[in-house]
Tab-separated table of C-alpha atoms and ligand atoms in Angstrom:
chain	number	residue	atom	x	y	z
A	19	MET	CA	-6.060	-3.953	21.478
A	20	THR	CA	-8.931	-5.442	19.495
A	21	THR	CA	-12.660	-4.788	19.693
A	22	THR	CA	-14.607	-7.506	21.460
A	23	THR	CA	-17.830	-7.214	19.457
A	24	GLN	CA	-18.015	-9.611	16.549
A	25	ILE	CA	-18.766	-8.084	13.173
A	26	LYS	CA	-21.808	-9.729	11.589
A	27	THR	CA	-22.421	-7.625	8.479
A	28	LEU	CA	-19.933	-6.249	5.987
A	29	VAL	CA	-21.485	-3.199	4.344
A	30	VAL	CA	-19.659	-2.094	1.216
A	31	LEU	CA	-20.289	1.564	0.400
A	32	GLY	CA	-19.400	2.056	-3.253
A	33	ALA	CA	-20.300	-1.560	-3.983
A	34	ASP	CA	-20.917	-0.806	-7.653
A	35	GLY	CA	-17.359	0.529	-8.118
A	36	ASP	CA	-14.242	-0.898	-9.673
A	37	LEU	CA	-12.354	-1.462	-6.411
A	38	THR	CA	-15.130	-3.642	-4.985
A	39	ARG	CA	-15.202	-5.847	-8.061
A	40	ARG	CA	-11.445	-6.077	-8.675
A	41	LEU	CA	-10.060	-6.360	-5.164
A	42	LEU	CA	-12.504	-6.392	-2.293
A	43	LEU	CA	-14.841	-9.203	-3.363
A	44	PRO	CA	-12.069	-11.573	-4.562
A	45	GLY	CA	-10.308	-10.855	-1.236
A	46	LEU	CA	-13.483	-11.703	0.687
A	47	ALA	CA	-13.877	-14.924	-1.286
A	48	SER	CA	-10.329	-15.981	-0.434
A	49	LEU	CA	-11.035	-15.299	3.256
A	50	LEU	CA	-14.342	-17.183	3.284
A	51	GLY	CA	-12.705	-20.123	1.563
A	52	SER	CA	-9.942	-20.310	4.199
A	53	ASP	CA	-9.923	-21.666	7.789
A	54	TRP	CA	-11.329	-18.298	8.849
A	55	GLY	CA	-14.511	-19.108	6.919
A	56	ASP	CA	-14.825	-22.440	8.791
A	57	ALA	CA	-15.289	-20.547	12.023
A	58	ARG	CA	-17.092	-17.407	10.871
A	59	SER	CA	-19.901	-16.366	8.571
A	60	ILE	CA	-20.736	-12.922	7.364
A	61	GLN	CA	-23.646	-11.106	5.782
A	62	LEU	CA	-22.683	-9.028	2.779
A	63	LEU	CA	-24.649	-5.877	2.056
A	64	GLY	CA	-23.684	-3.800	-0.979
A	65	ALA	CA	-24.695	-0.148	-1.323
A	66	GLY	CA	-24.141	2.218	-4.215
A	67	LEU	CA	-25.737	4.749	-6.506
A	68	SER	CA	-26.448	2.259	-9.329
A	69	ASP	CA	-29.891	0.724	-9.577
A	70	LEU	CA	-29.135	-2.956	-9.129
A	71	SER	CA	-31.552	-5.679	-8.130
A	72	ASP	CA	-30.434	-8.244	-5.546
A	73	GLU	CA	-30.196	-10.714	-8.428
A	74	GLN	CA	-27.912	-8.482	-10.484
A	75	TRP	CA	-25.760	-7.794	-7.446
A	76	ARG	CA	-25.502	-11.501	-6.566
A	77	GLN	CA	-24.435	-12.194	-10.117
A	78	ARG	CA	-21.671	-9.586	-9.785
A	79	VAL	CA	-20.616	-10.938	-6.411
A	80	GLY	CA	-20.584	-14.495	-7.767
A	81	ASP	CA	-18.391	-13.448	-10.721
A	82	ALA	CA	-15.956	-11.526	-8.526
A	83	PHE	CA	-15.925	-14.318	-5.923
A	84	GLY	CA	-14.941	-16.710	-8.710
A	85	GLU	CA	-11.625	-14.813	-8.933
A	86	GLY	CA	-10.901	-15.219	-5.230
A	87	GLY	CA	-11.798	-18.887	-4.799
A	88	ALA	CA	-15.079	-20.761	-5.149
A	89	GLY	CA	-16.510	-23.340	-2.707
A	90	PRO	CA	-19.916	-23.859	-1.059
A	91	ARG	CA	-19.377	-21.371	1.779
A	92	VAL	CA	-18.305	-18.718	-0.658
A	93	SER	CA	-21.273	-19.235	-2.976
A	94	ARG	CA	-23.679	-19.290	-0.017
A	95	THR	CA	-22.467	-15.828	1.040
A	96	ALA	CA	-22.901	-14.577	-2.525
A	97	GLN	CA	-26.431	-16.028	-2.786
A	98	ARG	CA	-27.518	-14.479	0.509
A	99	SER	CA	-25.966	-11.097	-0.125
A	100	ARG	CA	-28.167	-8.081	-0.686
A	101	TYR	CA	-27.861	-4.745	-2.451
A	102	ARG	CA	-29.479	-1.413	-1.649
A	103	ARG	CA	-29.407	1.684	-3.782
A	104	CYS	CA	-28.072	4.314	-1.421
A	105	ASP	CA	-26.775	7.855	-1.556
A	106	VAL	CA	-24.176	7.510	1.176
A	107	THR	CA	-24.169	11.245	1.826
A	108	SER	CA	-27.848	11.173	2.872
A	109	VAL	CA	-28.570	10.717	6.580
A	110	GLU	CA	-31.961	9.092	5.917
A	111	GLU	CA	-30.616	6.629	3.378
A	112	LEU	CA	-27.711	5.649	5.622
A	113	GLU	CA	-30.126	5.188	8.495
A	114	SER	CA	-32.245	2.753	6.469
A	115	LEU	CA	-29.112	0.942	5.350
A	116	LEU	CA	-27.914	0.513	8.937
A	117	ALA	CA	-31.359	-0.748	9.923
A	118	GLU	CA	-30.864	-3.610	7.479
A	119	CYS	CA	-27.680	-4.808	9.150
A	120	ASP	CA	-27.714	-8.012	11.068
A	121	GLY	CA	-25.648	-7.453	14.269
A	122	THR	CA	-22.614	-5.196	14.433
A	123	PRO	CA	-21.595	-3.790	11.047
A	124	ALA	CA	-18.262	-3.023	9.433
A	125	LEU	CA	-18.723	-0.167	6.975
A	126	PHE	CA	-16.170	-0.382	4.171
A	127	PHE	CA	-15.871	2.921	2.294
A	128	ALA	CA	-14.741	1.907	-1.216
A	129	LEU	CA	-15.114	5.552	-2.185
A	130	PRO	CA	-12.992	8.612	-3.012
A	131	PRO	CA	-11.865	10.615	0.074
A	132	ALA	CA	-14.273	13.516	-0.524
A	133	ILE	CA	-17.333	11.241	-0.623
A	134	THR	CA	-16.033	9.254	2.356
A	135	ALA	CA	-15.813	12.520	4.312
A	136	ARG	CA	-19.385	13.472	3.349
A	137	ALA	CA	-20.663	10.027	4.303
A	138	CYS	CA	-18.936	10.361	7.696
A	139	GLN	CA	-20.556	13.768	8.215
A	140	ALA	CA	-23.921	12.139	7.562
A	141	LEU	CA	-23.081	9.312	9.994
A	142	GLN	CA	-22.475	11.932	12.705
A	143	GLN	CA	-26.250	12.444	12.775
A	144	LEU	CA	-26.850	8.783	13.590
A	145	ASP	CA	-26.207	6.500	16.539
A	146	LEU	CA	-23.874	3.806	15.263
A	147	PRO	CA	-24.323	0.358	16.807
A	148	GLU	CA	-21.782	-0.390	19.570
A	149	GLY	CA	-18.587	-1.835	18.104
A	150	THR	CA	-19.168	-0.550	14.544
A	151	VAL	CA	-15.988	-0.671	12.500
A	152	LEU	CA	-15.125	1.844	9.767
A	153	ALA	CA	-12.743	0.795	6.988
A	154	MET	CA	-11.434	3.331	4.495
A	155	GLU	CA	-9.552	2.942	1.280
A	156	LYS	CA	-6.472	4.911	0.381
A	157	PRO	CA	-5.812	7.693	-0.223
A	158	PHE	CA	-6.818	8.752	3.272
A	159	GLY	CA	-7.496	12.417	2.496
A	160	THR	CA	-5.848	14.245	-0.360
A	161	ASP	CA	-3.261	16.193	1.639
A	162	LEU	CA	-2.070	16.657	5.225
A	163	ALA	CA	-4.810	19.118	6.158
A	164	GLY	CA	-7.433	16.836	4.595
A	165	ALA	CA	-6.093	13.766	6.420
A	166	ARG	CA	-6.121	15.668	9.734
A	167	ALA	CA	-9.681	16.840	9.163
A	168	LEU	CA	-10.801	13.328	8.206
A	169	ASN	CA	-9.077	11.877	11.277
A	170	GLN	CA	-10.925	14.357	13.490
A	171	LEU	CA	-14.197	13.578	11.787
A	172	VAL	CA	-13.962	9.781	12.001
A	173	GLY	CA	-12.698	10.146	15.570
A	174	THR	CA	-16.104	11.576	16.508
A	175	LEU	CA	-17.784	8.414	15.211
A	176	VAL	CA	-15.832	5.516	16.733
A	177	PRO	CA	-12.596	5.018	18.735
A	178	GLU	CA	-9.291	4.834	16.834
A	179	ASN	CA	-9.021	1.049	17.155
A	180	GLN	CA	-12.271	0.675	15.225
A	181	ILE	CA	-10.953	2.747	12.308
A	182	PHE	CA	-9.210	0.737	9.603
A	183	ARG	CA	-7.270	2.835	7.121
A	184	VAL	CA	-6.677	0.179	4.516
A	185	ASP	CA	-3.328	-0.271	2.815
A	186	HIS	CA	-3.460	-3.577	0.989
A	187	PHE	CA	0.357	-3.831	0.925
A	188	MET	CA	0.101	-4.439	4.673
A	189	GLY	CA	-1.936	-7.568	3.895
A	190	ARG	CA	0.579	-8.983	1.423
A	191	SER	CA	2.604	-11.933	2.588
A	192	ASP	CA	5.620	-10.780	0.544
A	193	VAL	CA	5.588	-7.449	2.415
A	194	LEU	CA	4.913	-8.974	5.837
A	195	ASN	CA	7.849	-11.265	5.072
A	196	LEU	CA	10.026	-8.264	5.954
A	197	ILE	CA	9.159	-8.879	9.598
A	198	GLY	CA	9.904	-12.607	9.502
A	199	THR	CA	13.111	-12.249	7.526
A	200	ARG	CA	14.505	-9.446	9.657
A	201	PHE	CA	13.634	-10.700	13.102
A	202	SER	CA	14.017	-14.458	12.884
A	203	ASN	CA	17.562	-14.490	11.492
A	204	ARG	CA	20.645	-13.353	13.385
A	205	LEU	CA	22.350	-12.587	10.108
A	206	PHE	CA	20.624	-9.299	9.380
A	207	GLU	CA	20.212	-7.306	12.594
A	208	PRO	CA	23.970	-6.667	13.218
A	209	VAL	CA	24.330	-4.943	9.823
A	210	TRP	CA	20.908	-3.246	9.820
A	211	ASN	CA	22.184	0.277	10.549
A	212	ASN	CA	24.165	3.206	9.186
A	213	GLN	CA	27.502	1.636	10.191
A	214	HIS	CA	27.027	-1.036	7.529
A	215	VAL	CA	24.262	0.057	5.172
A	216	GLU	CA	25.183	2.405	2.370
A	217	SER	CA	21.737	2.915	0.862
A	218	ILE	CA	18.251	1.477	0.614
A	219	GLU	CA	16.009	1.337	-2.429
A	220	ILE	CA	12.332	0.414	-2.408
A	221	VAL	CA	11.115	0.047	-5.973
A	222	TYR	CA	7.743	-0.919	-7.419
A	223	ASP	CA	8.083	-0.513	-11.190
A	224	GLU	CA	5.039	-1.925	-12.963
A	225	SER	CA	4.471	-2.888	-16.569
A	226	LEU	CA	0.755	-2.211	-16.000
A	227	ALA	CA	-0.410	1.019	-17.587
A	228	LEU	CA	-3.573	2.893	-16.760
A	229	GLU	CA	-5.958	-0.086	-17.119
A	230	GLY	CA	-9.021	2.157	-17.484
A	231	ARG	CA	-8.455	3.863	-14.114
A	232	ALA	CA	-7.935	7.412	-15.406
A	233	GLY	CA	-10.812	8.750	-13.292
A	234	TYR	CA	-8.882	7.961	-10.130
A	235	TYR	CA	-5.247	7.845	-11.259
A	236	ASP	CA	-5.130	11.145	-13.118
A	237	LYS	CA	-5.949	12.974	-9.885
A	238	ALA	CA	-3.561	10.910	-7.770
A	239	GLY	CA	-0.415	10.275	-9.843
A	240	ALA	CA	2.364	7.847	-8.960
A	241	LEU	CA	3.489	9.778	-5.880
A	242	VAL	CA	0.145	9.583	-4.084
A	243	ASP	CA	-0.972	6.290	-5.637
A	244	MET	CA	2.096	4.332	-4.552
A	245	LEU	CA	4.748	6.240	-2.565
A	246	GLN	CA	2.677	8.263	-0.096
A	247	SER	CA	0.818	5.135	0.924
A	248	HIS	CA	2.279	1.738	0.108
A	249	LEU	CA	6.011	2.345	-0.220
A	250	LEU	CA	6.224	4.391	2.982
A	251	GLN	CA	4.517	1.505	4.786
A	252	VAL	CA	7.071	-0.908	3.317
A	253	MET	CA	9.870	1.436	4.361
A	254	ALA	CA	8.537	1.608	7.907
A	255	LEU	CA	8.522	-2.208	8.172
A	256	LEU	CA	11.993	-2.462	6.685
A	257	MET	CA	13.545	0.156	8.961
A	258	MET	CA	11.609	-0.118	12.236
A	259	GLU	CA	13.170	-1.154	15.532
A	260	PRO	CA	12.691	-4.804	16.558
A	261	ILE	CA	9.261	-5.332	18.080
A	262	SER	CA	8.508	-7.390	21.137
A	263	ARG	CA	5.335	-9.017	19.844
A	264	ILE	CA	3.128	-8.986	16.783
A	265	ASP	CA	0.376	-6.787	18.060
A	266	GLU	CA	-1.136	-3.621	16.728
A	267	ARG	CA	0.349	-1.366	19.382
A	268	ASP	CA	3.944	-2.591	19.122
A	269	LEU	CA	3.883	-2.712	15.348
A	270	ARG	CA	2.159	0.591	14.721
A	271	ASP	CA	4.278	2.387	17.340
A	272	ALA	CA	7.454	1.044	15.711
A	273	LYS	CA	6.300	2.077	12.237
A	274	GLY	CA	5.274	5.481	13.578
A	275	GLN	CA	8.713	6.080	15.045
A	276	VAL	CA	10.285	5.607	11.589
A	277	LEU	CA	7.712	7.732	9.796
A	278	ARG	CA	8.008	10.579	12.299
A	279	ALA	CA	11.786	10.624	11.793
A	280	THR	CA	11.551	10.641	7.982
A	281	ARG	CA	12.277	13.750	5.927
A	282	LEU	CA	13.222	14.522	2.359
A	283	ARG	CA	16.951	14.375	1.682
A	284	GLY	CA	17.232	18.021	0.657
A	285	ALA	CA	14.858	20.357	-1.150
A	286	PRO	CA	12.240	18.788	-3.475
A	287	ARG	CA	14.362	19.823	-6.471
A	288	GLU	CA	17.154	17.486	-5.310
A	289	ALA	CA	15.111	14.893	-3.490
A	290	SER	CA	12.429	14.138	-6.066
A	291	ARG	CA	12.040	13.248	-9.740
A	292	ARG	CA	8.928	12.721	-11.813
A	293	ALA	CA	8.139	11.598	-15.326
A	294	ARG	CA	5.275	10.587	-17.561
A	295	TYR	CA	5.146	7.953	-20.279
A	296	THR	CA	4.823	8.769	-23.945
A	297	ALA	CA	3.723	6.355	-26.686
A	298	GLY	CA	5.663	3.111	-26.886
A	299	THR	CA	5.486	-0.649	-27.145
A	300	LEU	CA	5.093	-2.883	-24.129
A	301	ASP	CA	5.153	-6.684	-24.412
A	302	GLY	CA	4.487	-6.355	-28.140
A	303	ARG	CA	1.454	-4.134	-27.450
A	304	LYS	CA	1.346	-0.562	-28.735
A	305	LEU	CA	0.519	1.912	-25.980
A	306	SER	CA	-0.522	5.481	-26.579
A	307	ALA	CA	0.954	8.304	-24.565
A	308	TYR	CA	-0.506	8.732	-21.065
A	309	SER	CA	-1.714	12.203	-22.025
A	310	ARG	CA	-3.875	10.671	-24.786
A	311	GLU	CA	-5.492	7.989	-22.610
A	312	PRO	CA	-9.285	8.367	-22.357
A	313	GLY	CA	-10.216	10.361	-19.265
A	314	VAL	CA	-6.796	11.983	-18.814
A	315	ASP	CA	-6.667	15.759	-18.474
A	316	ALA	CA	-3.273	16.536	-20.055
A	317	SER	CA	-3.190	20.019	-18.491
A	318	ARG	CA	-2.996	18.395	-15.051
A	319	ARG	CA	0.575	17.161	-15.750
A	320	THR	CA	0.093	13.965	-13.733
A	321	GLU	CA	3.246	11.891	-13.316
A	322	THR	CA	3.255	8.143	-14.006
A	323	LEU	CA	6.693	7.626	-12.448
A	324	ALA	CA	7.767	9.156	-9.148
A	325	GLU	CA	10.965	8.962	-7.143
A	326	LEU	CA	11.797	10.374	-3.728
A	327	THR	CA	14.970	10.236	-1.692
A	328	VAL	CA	14.408	10.451	2.036
A	329	GLU	CA	16.402	10.006	5.205
A	330	VAL	CA	15.344	8.626	8.558
A	331	ASP	CA	16.808	10.788	11.304
A	332	THR	CA	17.530	8.234	14.007
A	333	TRP	CA	20.726	6.968	15.598
A	334	ARG	CA	20.343	3.761	13.571
A	335	TRP	CA	19.690	5.296	10.162
A	336	SER	CA	20.996	8.856	10.073
A	337	GLY	CA	22.872	9.557	6.808
A	338	VAL	CA	21.515	6.573	4.844
A	339	PRO	CA	19.710	7.623	1.637
A	340	VAL	CA	16.446	5.787	1.056
A	341	VAL	CA	15.092	5.902	-2.484
A	342	LEU	CA	11.393	5.182	-3.045
A	343	ARG	CA	10.269	4.766	-6.629
A	344	SER	CA	7.280	3.527	-8.533
A	345	GLY	CA	6.006	3.879	-12.064
A	346	LYS	CA	3.637	2.544	-14.684
A	347	ALA	CA	4.128	1.163	-18.214
A	348	LEU	CA	7.751	0.261	-17.564
A	349	GLY	CA	9.402	-2.383	-19.694
A	350	ARG	CA	11.325	-4.036	-16.901
A	351	PRO	CA	9.011	-4.615	-13.938
A	352	ARG	CA	11.007	-4.534	-10.738
A	353	LYS	CA	9.359	-4.876	-7.344
A	354	GLU	CA	11.784	-5.174	-4.478
A	355	ALA	CA	13.560	-3.650	-1.504
A	356	VAL	CA	17.334	-3.565	-1.871
A	357	VAL	CA	19.660	-2.988	1.065
A	358	THR	CA	23.162	-2.163	-0.191
A	359	LEU	CA	26.008	-2.645	2.261
A	360	LYS	CA	29.142	-0.538	2.524
A	361	PRO	CA	32.399	-1.947	1.158
A	362	THR	CA	34.530	-3.864	3.647
A	363	PRO	CA	37.044	-1.579	5.442
A	364	HIS	CA	40.014	-3.291	3.800
A	365	LEU	CA	40.372	-5.795	0.975
A	366	PRO	CA	43.526	-7.871	1.567
A	367	THR	CA	46.226	-6.780	-0.855
A	368	GLY	CA	46.446	-9.395	-3.577
A	369	LEU	CA	42.717	-10.086	-3.607
A	370	LEU	CA	41.275	-8.803	-6.838
A	371	GLY	CA	38.023	-7.253	-5.749
A	372	ASN	CA	34.821	-6.789	-7.600
A	373	ASP	CA	33.588	-3.270	-7.248
A	374	THR	CA	30.027	-4.429	-6.579
A	375	SER	CA	28.634	-4.006	-3.071
A	376	ASP	CA	26.977	-6.757	-1.096
A	377	GLN	CA	23.211	-6.528	-1.289
A	378	ILE	CA	20.203	-8.048	0.423
A	379	VAL	CA	17.194	-8.111	-1.876
A	380	ILE	CA	13.673	-8.759	-0.638
A	381	GLY	CA	11.433	-9.396	-3.627
A	382	PHE	CA	7.754	-8.536	-3.943
A	383	LYS	CA	5.684	-10.163	-6.664
A	384	PRO	CA	7.319	-12.588	-7.071
A	385	ALA	CA	8.155	-12.968	-3.410
A	386	GLY	CA	11.798	-13.812	-2.921
A	387	LEU	CA	15.004	-13.307	-1.031
A	388	ALA	CA	18.425	-12.946	-2.641
A	389	LEU	CA	21.917	-12.035	-1.504
A	390	HIS	CA	24.545	-10.594	-3.815
A	391	LEU	CA	27.965	-11.516	-2.446
A	392	ASP	CA	31.560	-11.541	-3.660
A	393	VAL	CA	33.251	-14.950	-3.628
A	394	SER	CA	36.265	-16.613	-5.201
A	395	GLY	CA	35.637	-16.912	-8.902
A	396	PRO	CA	36.477	-19.738	-11.275
A	397	GLY	CA	40.147	-19.997	-12.112
A	398	ASP	CA	42.246	-17.729	-9.921
A	399	PRO	CA	40.783	-18.101	-6.374
A	400	PHE	CA	41.951	-14.580	-5.504
A	401	ASP	CA	39.988	-13.049	-8.336
A	402	LEU	CA	36.514	-12.373	-6.936
A	403	GLU	CA	33.161	-12.568	-8.646
A	404	THR	CA	29.603	-11.869	-7.536
A	405	VAL	CA	27.186	-14.714	-6.835
A	406	SER	CA	23.526	-14.418	-5.932
A	407	PRO	CA	22.129	-17.238	-3.829
A	408	SER	CA	18.376	-16.752	-3.902
A	409	ALA	CA	15.078	-18.325	-2.941
A	410	GLU	CA	11.643	-17.862	-4.384
A	411	LEU	CA	9.031	-17.705	-1.641
A	412	GLU	CA	5.486	-19.030	-1.801
A	413	ALA	CA	2.666	-16.513	-1.707
A	414	GLY	CA	0.391	-16.598	1.360
A	415	ASP	CA	-2.940	-18.455	1.164
A	416	LEU	CA	-5.025	-15.312	1.351
A	417	LEU	CA	-5.194	-12.509	-1.179
A	418	ALA	CA	-3.968	-9.228	0.321
A	419	TYR	CA	-7.533	-7.956	0.663
A	420	GLY	CA	-8.504	-11.229	2.348
A	421	GLU	CA	-5.824	-10.667	4.982
A	422	VAL	CA	-6.909	-7.053	5.439
A	423	LEU	CA	-10.589	-8.043	5.686
A	424	ALA	CA	-9.788	-10.673	8.310
A	425	GLY	CA	-8.416	-7.880	10.511
A	426	ILE	CA	-11.456	-5.699	9.861
A	427	LEU	CA	-14.008	-8.426	10.562
A	428	ASP	CA	-12.125	-9.627	13.658
A	429	GLY	CA	-11.695	-6.036	14.891
A	430	ASP	CA	-7.887	-6.303	14.968
A	431	PRO	CA	-6.217	-3.179	13.506
A	432	LEU	CA	-2.718	-4.734	13.332
A	433	LEU	CA	-2.477	-4.231	9.556
A	434	ALA	CA	-4.419	-0.968	9.376
A	435	VAL	CA	-2.679	2.398	9.159
A	436	ARG	CA	-3.099	4.328	12.410
A	437	GLY	CA	-4.348	7.923	12.127
A	438	ASP	CA	-1.093	9.574	13.240
A	439	ASN	CA	0.895	7.421	10.799
A	440	ALA	CA	-1.414	8.345	7.920
A	441	GLU	CA	-0.769	12.014	8.690
A	442	GLU	CA	3.006	11.457	8.802
A	443	CYS	CA	2.915	9.957	5.305
A	444	TRP	CA	1.264	13.116	3.998
A	445	ARG	CA	3.699	15.328	5.925
A	446	ILE	CA	6.650	13.581	4.238
A	447	VAL	CA	5.395	14.078	0.671
A	448	GLU	CA	3.654	17.436	1.080
A	449	PRO	CA	6.670	19.645	0.132
A	450	VAL	CA	7.109	17.572	-3.028
A	451	LEU	CA	3.469	17.819	-4.011
A	452	GLU	CA	3.701	21.568	-3.592
A	453	ALA	CA	6.946	21.879	-5.589
A	454	TRP	CA	5.513	19.728	-8.384
A	455	ARG	CA	2.324	21.797	-8.449
A	456	GLU	CA	4.455	24.913	-8.829
A	457	ASP	CA	6.504	23.191	-11.551
A	458	LYS	CA	9.753	23.562	-9.611
A	459	VAL	CA	10.760	20.021	-10.623
A	460	PRO	CA	10.793	19.103	-14.333
A	461	LEU	CA	8.306	16.541	-15.623
A	462	ASP	CA	10.552	14.171	-17.607
A	463	THR	CA	9.277	11.699	-20.175
A	464	TYR	CA	9.944	8.045	-20.993
A	465	ALA	CA	8.616	5.825	-23.725
A	466	ALA	CA	6.107	3.218	-22.554
A	467	GLY	CA	7.969	-0.092	-22.440
A	468	SER	CA	11.329	1.548	-21.658
A	469	SER	CA	12.989	1.427	-18.248
A	470	GLY	CA	12.347	5.114	-17.536
A	471	PRO	CA	13.750	8.471	-18.688
A	472	SER	CA	17.204	8.041	-20.244
A	473	SER	CA	18.496	10.939	-18.129
A	474	TRP	CA	17.708	8.955	-14.940
A	475	SER	CA	20.062	6.060	-15.531
B	520	LIG	O1	-2.932	0.300	-4.773
B	520	LIG	C1	-2.361	0.116	-5.830
B	520	LIG	O2	-1.532	-0.942	-5.957
B	520	LIG	C2	-1.278	-1.512	-7.235
B	520	LIG	C3	-0.046	-2.385	-7.077
B	520	LIG	O3	-0.278	-3.370	-6.116
B	520	LIG	P1	-0.508	-4.865	-6.529
B	520	LIG	O4	-0.670	-5.579	-5.228
B	520	LIG	O5	-1.735	-4.921	-7.383
B	520	LIG	O6	0.711	-5.269	-7.292
B	520	LIG	C4	-1.068	-0.449	-8.299
B	520	LIG	O7	-1.004	-1.041	-9.570
B	520	LIG	C5	-2.222	0.532	-8.277
B	520	LIG	O8	-1.985	1.592	-9.191
B	520	LIG	C6	-2.382	1.120	-6.898
B	520	LIG	O9	-3.561	1.924	-6.842
C-alpha cells in the first residue's frame, strides 16, 4: 500500500553531514534528471547545526548534484533550495522548520540513531502534517532493544507505511537483479533448495579503507556496517519464496519469512570470525594500520572484516550453510552472491570429473551473472574441465539513493526495510555482538591489501 498524499518538500535533517553530500544529494540529482523529474518537482530544505547561508548551502547542493547528473531541472532545484540552522532535538526549532515546508514533507534523518531518536521524541510534541513521511538511515538503532524502542517511537508519529528505513542496497539495480534473474528464468527455481544447493556465500569485500569515516565506522564495525543491514537484505532477496507481484506487502512479507527463520549456524565461536587490518600496501598506496587511523579508538577493538555463517530453517533451505562476509582494505575486491550446487549423484564411470562444483554467481559492482559448469575439455572429450559463461550487466539509470528517494517521495515503501524485518536483522547478529564484546571470538589480523587473515583461507 502506498500513501496517497504527494510529498512536496524533502527536508534533510543532518544536511551538513557527510552522507548528505556523498550519497543523498547525488542520488536526488540522478532522480531529478530522470523521467521521474519530468513529472515531479520537489522543494529541498536542508537543516543542520552548521551556520550556513542559503548561498553556501546552494553551492554545496550544486557541487553534490554535479556528481549525480546536471541538467536544467536539477540546477533549478539546487538554486531554489533553502537551508535552516536547526537543532533537530528542539521542539521549537523543528516546529519552525516544519512551518517552512511547502505541502506534505518527507523528513530524511541523515543522522546517527541516537540523534534520530531524540528528534523523533521532539516531533511527538508536534502535529505532523497529514501524510508526512519519515526516512531513516541505517543503522536503525544500535541493537535489538534500541531498534524495538525506535520502532515504537516512530510508530507513534506516523503509520508504518510512511516510515522508510533506508537500505541503499535495496535501491541498487545489481541487487534487485536477484528478483529478475530468479523469477524470470525456469533454469534456477528447480535447483533453488537444499536438495541441490550445497552452500551459499554472499561476499562484499572492498578495497576501500576508512575514507575519513572513523567517527561513524569505529562505533559500527564491519558486522553492523554491512552484514546486519545490507547483506541480510541481499540474503532475504536471494532466498525468499517466489512472490506474486512486485509490491511492498508481497516483497516485505517474503523477505520477513526468510529473516525470521534465520539463525546462526552454531555458537558465535563457530559461526563467526572477525579481523582488523594492519599496515600494508593497497594499489601501490601505503596504508597505516586501522588502529592508527585518525579518530579510531584502538581500545574499542573494532573489526574491519566480519564473517557469519547462518542457516535458514525452512523446508526449502534447512541444512544449507549461508556465509555472509564483508571487509575493508582488501586487496582483491569481491562483491557477489555465489550459489554452489551439490555434485551430481553419479558421474558415469569413464568420465574424468573435475572436482569443482557447479556455481551460479550473481555479481554486484560490477553487475554480472556467471555460471561455472563442467564440460568436455579440449583433447579427450571424456576429460572434463570447468567453463564460465558470463555476462556483464548494465547498471540501472538511477543511483541507488535515487531509486530509494523515488520510493520515499512517491510514498511507496517497496524498497524500505519494514520495522519487524529491521528487528529480525538485529536479532540474528545480537549473540555475535555480545560474544565479540566479551572477547569470546579472537580478533584476527590481516595486512591491508591482502585477501584477509592467512588462517582464514
Ligand atoms: O553503506 C555502506 O555501503 C558501502 C558499500 O556500498 P556501495 O554501494 O558504496 O558499494 C560501504 O563501503 C560503507 O562502509 C557502508 O556504510
